[in-house]
């Protein structure tokens, strides 16, 4: 029995209860990817990324730590304090993946690992290999121990295995831990975890079970923040979002992943408690983050120090941190706000994050990953001794398994349902069906998105009553004409969507075309780090220039874009795969002699360098998410814009 009393089949990571204060619900009846780029990512995740993770959980010591806890050992623990969370994220990915397609290897890994976790779990429900093996007292350094963070990931994994794989065993382990947390923390001042996620996990566990103390504890952890209860982790109170009460906070500060997971939990709790003021605080922070603290790629985090947000409009492309986990957290938060409000702006940001700041995390082959996602890398770049290329795994390996659980559940974020209308939020080849108007509306979506803007929605099943079929109009596209069976469809524009309401019949087809012509994008003057530059975008994709694609002898650092000529060309690039390249008119300016300060009195740099500026070349841009799949030479998103010549 769930909080909403509905069937569990097809339920994704975040499903508000029937009584929640939301305007949209996810599709619980069915959404699946049937082809195209997102489907290819999901297949790659199953075939390449997850097998790598299973090996790495052995190699890096995560599973060995659990075995030590089972044996009662008091030494030999390996890795950071949060090693258990990597196991849980992989199990979550497996839960969703098994709901998508059966796989004997993944199923047996799930069964064996769950059995191991059952053995490691202590009689009162507590489970944490770091604490159990090192013998440090439980909850004695919550600012850094990540005990509730690991518990949160265990709960999310348990829910995924229940909803995806239909396997309740891990969820039972998670519930025993959650019951212990309720016993220890609810209505107490026992502390809060320095790294949020348990808030949204407990709220979802409430949705899954209907057991109200989980929701009350989630709410308590949110309300207790901002009162100095966490203590000092050495990074200051802003790093931990403990500098002021959540309700009073108007801008995101501190460690980005922590801030955005906290707000994901805020949105969940506000939805379930109907607390409009709490929701409003989250909406305010989101609007501020988008307006002043978000990169063109949808990434967040301007500072390596503390993996944190910077000041408003502090968005340097080369120093961008943009942790992959931050993109995932942003995606999760925006999904909750989309459900709460129905506003297409949240789905717009999800699309920007999905195809750029999130997608860039993973190499074409699916076995190398970025932790940090900058918008520029120079030829001589090093971060300590790291040249900043993708890697198989990390000592702090939070990102790769986080990517895997997201990839495995992508279909759950494609569409929503509200008031008798099915809303198509993301465009890709997929099958969608939603309960509306006393029946079920089912559609097949056909498109080559994001490579092309044409989308076709074919109705395959319809309810006996009239109902709505809506499509989001991305903010970057002019409003398209929608045709139904070749005639204009009479679509109504409503808050970022076009809605067609009618009596649908199987075989009805809606067609429209979003304008994916390449375009130049310029920064707000307050984003000082990229003044005088432009970026190339095409549909939902942000583009970048990589040195490897430029004409022989042309140094990326010497290029400036000329406004006007942009041409797109489908291509298959070795090492990258299928793509659409954009050729852009550019001028090449030889860099000035390297003598003296790199500053000059003339406003026109070409004049200052004595260059005529008319050395015309064609620059080639590739989607940002596909960068660093070849030789690792320089890349940049923001390109100097050549001043128009008089
Ligand atoms: Zn991470």
Short mmCIF file of N, CA, C and O in Angstrom, two decimals, residues 41-132:
data_model
loop_
_atom_site.label_atom_id
_atom_site.label_comp_id
_atom_site.label_asym_id
_atom_site.label_seq_id
_atom_site.Cartn_x
_atom_site.Cartn_y
_atom_site.Cartn_z
N UNK A 41 21.97 6.56 -24.65
CA UNK A 41 22.67 6.78 -23.37
C UNK A 41 22.27 5.72 -22.36
O UNK A 41 23.09 5.22 -21.60
N UNK A 42 20.97 5.40 -22.34
CA UNK A 42 20.49 4.42 -21.37
C UNK A 42 21.07 3.03 -21.67
O UNK A 42 21.46 2.30 -20.75
N UNK A 43 21.16 2.69 -22.96
CA UNK A 43 21.75 1.41 -23.34
C UNK A 43 23.24 1.37 -22.96
O UNK A 43 23.73 0.37 -22.43
N UNK A 44 23.94 2.46 -23.25
CA UNK A 44 25.37 2.55 -22.91
C UNK A 44 25.57 2.41 -21.41
O UNK A 44 26.52 1.77 -20.94
N UNK A 45 24.66 3.01 -20.66
CA UNK A 45 24.73 2.92 -19.20
C UNK A 45 24.66 1.47 -18.74
O UNK A 45 25.42 1.03 -17.88
N UNK A 46 23.72 0.72 -19.35
CA UNK A 46 23.54 -0.68 -18.96
C UNK A 46 24.71 -1.55 -19.42
O UNK A 46 25.14 -2.45 -18.71
N UNK A 47 25.19 -1.27 -20.63
CA UNK A 47 26.17 -2.17 -21.24
C UNK A 47 27.62 -1.84 -20.89
O UNK A 47 28.47 -2.74 -20.86
N UNK A 48 27.92 -0.58 -20.64
CA UNK A 48 29.31 -0.20 -20.38
C UNK A 48 29.53 0.39 -18.98
O UNK A 48 30.46 0.00 -18.28
N UNK A 49 28.68 1.33 -18.58
CA UNK A 49 28.93 2.04 -17.31
C UNK A 49 28.69 1.14 -16.10
O UNK A 49 29.53 1.06 -15.20
N UNK A 50 27.54 0.46 -16.06
CA UNK A 50 27.23 -0.36 -14.88
C UNK A 50 28.22 -1.51 -14.69
O UNK A 50 28.66 -1.75 -13.56
N UNK A 51 28.61 -2.23 -15.76
CA UNK A 51 29.63 -3.27 -15.55
C UNK A 51 30.94 -2.70 -14.98
O UNK A 51 31.58 -3.32 -14.13
N UNK A 52 31.32 -1.49 -15.43
CA UNK A 52 32.51 -0.84 -14.87
C UNK A 52 32.32 -0.59 -13.37
O UNK A 52 33.22 -0.83 -12.56
N UNK A 53 31.12 -0.09 -13.01
CA UNK A 53 30.86 0.21 -11.60
C UNK A 53 30.96 -1.04 -10.73
O UNK A 53 31.52 -1.01 -9.63
N UNK A 54 30.43 -2.16 -11.24
CA UNK A 54 30.48 -3.40 -10.46
C UNK A 54 31.93 -3.81 -10.18
O UNK A 54 32.27 -4.26 -9.09
N UNK A 55 32.80 -3.62 -11.19
CA UNK A 55 34.22 -3.91 -10.98
C UNK A 55 34.84 -2.93 -9.99
O UNK A 55 35.60 -3.30 -9.11
N UNK A 56 34.51 -1.64 -10.16
CA UNK A 56 35.13 -0.62 -9.31
C UNK A 56 34.72 -0.74 -7.85
O UNK A 56 35.50 -0.41 -6.95
N UNK A 57 33.49 -1.19 -7.60
CA UNK A 57 33.06 -1.33 -6.20
C UNK A 57 33.89 -2.40 -5.49
O UNK A 57 34.06 -2.36 -4.27
N UNK A 58 34.41 -3.36 -6.26
CA UNK A 58 35.36 -4.34 -5.70
C UNK A 58 36.75 -3.72 -5.59
O UNK A 58 37.37 -3.76 -4.53
N UNK A 59 37.22 -3.14 -6.70
CA UNK A 59 38.60 -2.63 -6.75
C UNK A 59 38.84 -1.52 -5.73
O UNK A 59 39.87 -1.50 -5.05
N UNK A 60 37.87 -0.60 -5.63
CA UNK A 60 38.07 0.56 -4.76
C UNK A 60 37.86 0.22 -3.28
O UNK A 60 38.22 1.00 -2.41
N UNK A 61 37.23 -0.92 -2.99
CA UNK A 61 37.09 -1.36 -1.61
C UNK A 61 35.73 -1.15 -0.99
O UNK A 61 35.52 -1.49 0.18
N UNK A 62 34.77 -0.62 -1.74
CA UNK A 62 33.44 -0.35 -1.16
C UNK A 62 32.81 -1.63 -0.61
O UNK A 62 32.31 -1.66 0.51
N UNK A 63 32.82 -2.70 -1.42
CA UNK A 63 32.19 -3.95 -0.98
C UNK A 63 33.02 -4.62 0.11
O UNK A 63 32.48 -5.22 1.05
N UNK A 64 34.35 -4.46 -0.01
CA UNK A 64 35.22 -5.02 1.04
C UNK A 64 34.92 -4.39 2.39
O UNK A 64 34.95 -5.06 3.42
N UNK A 65 34.61 -3.09 2.39
CA UNK A 65 34.26 -2.43 3.65
C UNK A 65 33.03 -3.06 4.29
O UNK A 65 32.96 -3.24 5.50
N UNK A 66 32.03 -3.37 3.46
CA UNK A 66 30.81 -4.00 3.99
C UNK A 66 31.15 -5.39 4.56
O UNK A 66 30.66 -5.77 5.63
N UNK A 67 32.01 -6.11 3.85
CA UNK A 67 32.38 -7.45 4.33
C UNK A 67 33.12 -7.35 5.67
O UNK A 67 32.92 -8.18 6.56
N UNK A 68 33.93 -6.30 5.82
CA UNK A 68 34.61 -6.09 7.11
C UNK A 68 33.58 -5.85 8.21
O UNK A 68 33.70 -6.38 9.33
N UNK A 69 32.55 -5.06 7.89
CA UNK A 69 31.51 -4.79 8.89
C UNK A 69 30.78 -6.08 9.26
O UNK A 69 30.46 -6.31 10.43
N UNK A 70 30.54 -6.94 8.26
CA UNK A 70 29.87 -8.22 8.53
C UNK A 70 30.71 -9.08 9.47
O UNK A 70 30.21 -9.70 10.41
N UNK A 71 32.03 -9.07 9.24
CA UNK A 71 32.91 -9.95 10.02
C UNK A 71 33.22 -9.38 11.40
O UNK A 71 33.81 -10.07 12.23
N UNK A 72 32.83 -8.12 11.63
CA UNK A 72 33.13 -7.51 12.93
C UNK A 72 34.55 -6.99 13.04
O UNK A 72 35.02 -6.66 14.13
N UNK A 73 35.25 -6.90 11.88
CA UNK A 73 36.64 -6.41 11.89
C UNK A 73 36.69 -4.97 12.37
O UNK A 73 35.74 -4.21 12.20
N UNK A 74 37.80 -4.59 12.96
CA UNK A 74 37.98 -3.23 13.45
C UNK A 74 39.11 -2.50 12.73
O UNK A 74 39.59 -1.48 13.18
N UNK A 75 39.58 -3.07 11.66
CA UNK A 75 40.57 -2.35 10.85
C UNK A 75 40.46 -2.78 9.40
O UNK A 75 39.81 -3.79 9.09
N UNK A 76 41.10 -1.99 8.53
CA UNK A 76 41.13 -2.33 7.11
C UNK A 76 40.17 -1.52 6.26
O UNK A 76 40.13 -1.70 5.04
N UNK A 77 39.40 -0.58 6.88
CA UNK A 77 38.47 0.24 6.09
C UNK A 77 39.25 1.05 5.07
O UNK A 77 40.30 1.60 5.36
N UNK A 78 38.73 1.11 3.83
CA UNK A 78 39.40 1.87 2.77
C UNK A 78 38.49 2.97 2.23
O UNK A 78 37.29 2.77 2.10
N UNK A 79 39.11 4.10 1.87
CA UNK A 79 38.39 5.16 1.17
C UNK A 79 37.75 6.18 2.09
O UNK A 79 37.86 6.09 3.31
N UNK A 80 37.08 7.18 1.49
CA UNK A 80 36.42 8.23 2.27
C UNK A 80 35.26 7.66 3.11
O UNK A 80 34.83 6.53 2.90
N UNK A 81 34.76 8.49 4.01
CA UNK A 81 33.71 8.04 4.94
C UNK A 81 32.41 7.63 4.24
O UNK A 81 31.61 6.88 4.80
N UNK A 82 32.21 8.12 3.01
CA UNK A 82 30.91 7.90 2.34
C UNK A 82 30.98 6.79 1.28
O UNK A 82 30.19 6.77 0.34
N UNK A 83 31.92 5.86 1.43
CA UNK A 83 32.06 4.78 0.44
C UNK A 83 30.76 3.98 0.25
O UNK A 83 30.47 3.51 -0.85
N UNK A 84 29.99 3.79 1.31
CA UNK A 84 28.74 3.01 1.19
C UNK A 84 27.79 3.64 0.17
O UNK A 84 27.04 2.94 -0.51
N UNK A 85 27.81 4.98 0.09
CA UNK A 85 26.84 5.65 -0.79
C UNK A 85 27.06 5.28 -2.26
O UNK A 85 26.10 5.25 -3.04
N UNK A 86 28.31 4.98 -2.64
CA UNK A 86 28.56 4.57 -4.03
C UNK A 86 27.87 3.24 -4.33
O UNK A 86 27.32 3.05 -5.42
N UNK A 87 27.90 2.34 -3.36
CA UNK A 87 27.19 1.05 -3.53
C UNK A 87 25.69 1.32 -3.71
O UNK A 87 25.05 0.76 -4.60
N UNK A 88 25.14 2.18 -2.86
CA UNK A 88 23.69 2.42 -2.91
C UNK A 88 23.27 3.07 -4.23
O UNK A 88 22.22 2.74 -4.79
N UNK A 89 24.12 3.99 -4.75
CA UNK A 89 23.77 4.63 -6.03
C UNK A 89 23.79 3.60 -7.16
O UNK A 89 22.94 3.64 -8.05
N UNK A 90 24.75 2.68 -7.10
CA UNK A 90 24.79 1.63 -8.13
C UNK A 90 23.56 0.72 -7.99
O UNK A 90 22.93 0.35 -8.99
N UNK A 91 23.20 0.38 -6.76
CA UNK A 91 22.01 -0.47 -6.56
C UNK A 91 20.75 0.27 -7.03
O UNK A 91 19.83 -0.35 -7.58
N UNK A 92 20.72 1.57 -6.82
CA UNK A 92 19.56 2.34 -7.32
C UNK A 92 19.51 2.24 -8.85
O UNK A 92 18.44 2.00 -9.43
N UNK A 93 20.67 2.43 -9.48
CA UNK A 93 20.72 2.33 -10.95
C UNK A 93 20.24 0.95 -11.40
O UNK A 93 19.47 0.82 -12.36
N UNK A 94 20.66 -0.10 -10.68
CA UNK A 94 20.26 -1.47 -11.04
C UNK A 94 18.75 -1.64 -10.85
O UNK A 94 18.08 -2.27 -11.67
N UNK A 95 18.22 -1.05 -9.79
CA UNK A 95 16.77 -1.13 -9.57
C UNK A 95 15.99 -0.58 -10.74
O UNK A 95 15.06 -1.20 -11.26
N UNK A 96 16.38 0.62 -11.19
CA UNK A 96 15.69 1.22 -12.35
C UNK A 96 15.95 0.41 -13.61
O UNK A 96 15.05 0.19 -14.42
N UNK A 97 17.19 -0.04 -13.78
CA UNK A 97 17.56 -0.76 -15.00
C UNK A 97 16.79 -2.08 -15.11
O UNK A 97 16.32 -2.44 -16.19
N UNK A 98 16.63 -2.79 -14.00
CA UNK A 98 15.90 -4.06 -14.04
C UNK A 98 14.42 -3.84 -14.32
O UNK A 98 13.75 -4.73 -14.85
N UNK A 99 13.93 -2.66 -14.00
CA UNK A 99 12.55 -2.34 -14.35
C UNK A 99 12.39 -2.08 -15.84
O UNK A 99 11.29 -2.14 -16.39
N UNK A 100 13.50 -1.77 -16.48
CA UNK A 100 13.50 -1.44 -17.91
C UNK A 100 13.72 -2.69 -18.74
O UNK A 100 13.05 -2.92 -19.73
N UNK A 101 14.69 -3.52 -18.33
CA UNK A 101 14.92 -4.77 -19.04
C UNK A 101 15.66 -5.74 -18.12
O UNK A 101 16.51 -5.34 -17.35
N UNK A 102 15.28 -7.03 -18.19
CA UNK A 102 15.89 -8.01 -17.30
C UNK A 102 17.38 -8.20 -17.61
O UNK A 102 17.79 -8.03 -18.76
N UNK A 103 18.16 -8.51 -16.59
CA UNK A 103 19.59 -8.75 -16.77
C UNK A 103 20.05 -9.64 -15.62
O UNK A 103 20.02 -9.23 -14.46
N UNK A 104 20.45 -10.86 -15.96
CA UNK A 104 20.79 -11.84 -14.93
C UNK A 104 21.95 -11.39 -14.06
O UNK A 104 21.95 -11.56 -12.85
N UNK A 105 22.98 -10.82 -14.72
CA UNK A 105 24.16 -10.39 -13.97
C UNK A 105 23.82 -9.31 -12.97
O UNK A 105 24.25 -9.36 -11.81
N UNK A 106 23.04 -8.31 -13.40
CA UNK A 106 22.67 -7.22 -12.49
C UNK A 106 21.76 -7.74 -11.39
O UNK A 106 21.89 -7.34 -10.22
N UNK A 107 20.85 -8.65 -11.75
CA UNK A 107 19.92 -9.19 -10.74
C UNK A 107 20.69 -9.96 -9.67
O UNK A 107 20.38 -9.86 -8.48
N UNK A 108 21.69 -10.73 -10.08
CA UNK A 108 22.41 -11.51 -9.06
C UNK A 108 23.30 -10.60 -8.22
O UNK A 108 23.45 -10.81 -7.02
N UNK A 109 23.87 -9.54 -8.83
CA UNK A 109 24.64 -8.58 -8.03
C UNK A 109 23.74 -7.92 -6.99
O UNK A 109 24.12 -7.77 -5.82
N UNK A 110 22.53 -7.56 -7.40
CA UNK A 110 21.58 -6.94 -6.47
C UNK A 110 21.27 -7.90 -5.32
O UNK A 110 21.31 -7.51 -4.15
N UNK A 111 20.99 -9.16 -5.65
CA UNK A 111 20.63 -10.13 -4.61
C UNK A 111 21.79 -10.36 -3.65
O UNK A 111 21.61 -10.35 -2.43
N UNK A 112 22.99 -10.53 -4.21
CA UNK A 112 24.16 -10.82 -3.35
C UNK A 112 24.50 -9.62 -2.47
O UNK A 112 24.81 -9.77 -1.28
N UNK A 113 24.46 -8.43 -3.06
CA UNK A 113 24.83 -7.24 -2.29
C UNK A 113 23.78 -6.93 -1.23
O UNK A 113 24.12 -6.53 -0.11
N UNK A 114 22.52 -7.13 -1.57
CA UNK A 114 21.46 -6.90 -0.58
C UNK A 114 21.64 -7.87 0.60
O UNK A 114 21.51 -7.47 1.76
N UNK A 115 21.97 -9.13 0.29
CA UNK A 115 22.17 -10.12 1.36
C UNK A 115 23.34 -9.71 2.25
O UNK A 115 23.28 -9.84 3.48
N UNK A 116 24.39 -9.16 1.64
CA UNK A 116 25.56 -8.71 2.40
C UNK A 116 25.16 -7.54 3.32
O UNK A 116 25.55 -7.48 4.49
N UNK A 117 24.38 -6.62 2.78
CA UNK A 117 23.95 -5.46 3.57
C UNK A 117 23.04 -5.89 4.72
O UNK A 117 23.13 -5.33 5.83
N UNK A 118 22.20 -6.88 4.47
CA UNK A 118 21.34 -7.40 5.55
C UNK A 118 22.20 -7.93 6.70
O UNK A 118 21.88 -7.72 7.88
N UNK A 119 23.29 -8.61 6.32
CA UNK A 119 24.17 -9.18 7.36
C UNK A 119 24.94 -8.08 8.10
O UNK A 119 25.21 -8.20 9.29
N UNK A 120 25.30 -7.02 7.38
CA UNK A 120 26.08 -5.94 8.01
C UNK A 120 25.21 -5.06 8.90
O UNK A 120 25.71 -4.41 9.82
N UNK A 121 23.90 -5.04 8.62
CA UNK A 121 23.01 -4.16 9.39
C UNK A 121 22.95 -4.59 10.85
O UNK A 121 22.84 -5.78 11.15
N UNK A 122 23.04 -3.63 11.74
CA UNK A 122 23.05 -3.94 13.17
C UNK A 122 21.61 -4.19 13.65
O UNK A 122 20.66 -3.79 12.99
N UNK A 123 21.46 -4.86 14.79
CA UNK A 123 20.12 -5.27 15.23
C UNK A 123 19.13 -4.12 15.34
O UNK A 123 17.93 -4.30 15.12
N UNK A 124 19.62 -2.92 15.66
CA UNK A 124 18.68 -1.79 15.78
C UNK A 124 18.47 -1.06 14.46
O UNK A 124 17.82 -0.02 14.44
N UNK A 125 19.01 -1.59 13.36
CA UNK A 125 18.75 -1.00 12.05
C UNK A 125 19.89 -0.15 11.52
O UNK A 125 19.94 0.19 10.34
N UNK A 126 20.83 0.23 12.39
CA UNK A 126 21.94 1.08 11.96
C UNK A 126 22.83 0.34 10.96
O UNK A 126 23.05 -0.86 11.08
N UNK A 127 23.34 1.07 9.98
CA UNK A 127 24.19 0.45 8.96
C UNK A 127 25.13 1.50 8.39
O UNK A 127 24.69 2.45 7.74
N UNK A 128 26.42 1.35 8.66
CA UNK A 128 27.43 2.26 8.08
C UNK A 128 28.80 1.62 8.27
O UNK A 128 29.29 1.49 9.39
N UNK A 129 29.41 1.21 7.17
CA UNK A 129 30.64 0.41 7.30
C UNK A 129 31.77 1.23 7.91
O UNK A 129 32.59 0.69 8.64
N UNK A 130 31.82 2.53 7.63
CA UNK A 130 32.91 3.34 8.19
C UNK A 130 32.84 3.34 9.72
O UNK A 130 33.84 3.07 10.40
N UNK A 131 31.67 3.64 10.25
CA UNK A 131 31.50 3.71 11.70
C UNK A 131 31.68 2.32 12.32
O UNK A 131 32.36 2.16 13.35
N UNK A 132 31.11 1.31 11.68
CA UNK A 132 31.16 -0.03 12.27
C UNK A 132 32.59 -0.60 12.28
O UNK A 132 32.97 -1.29 13.22
#
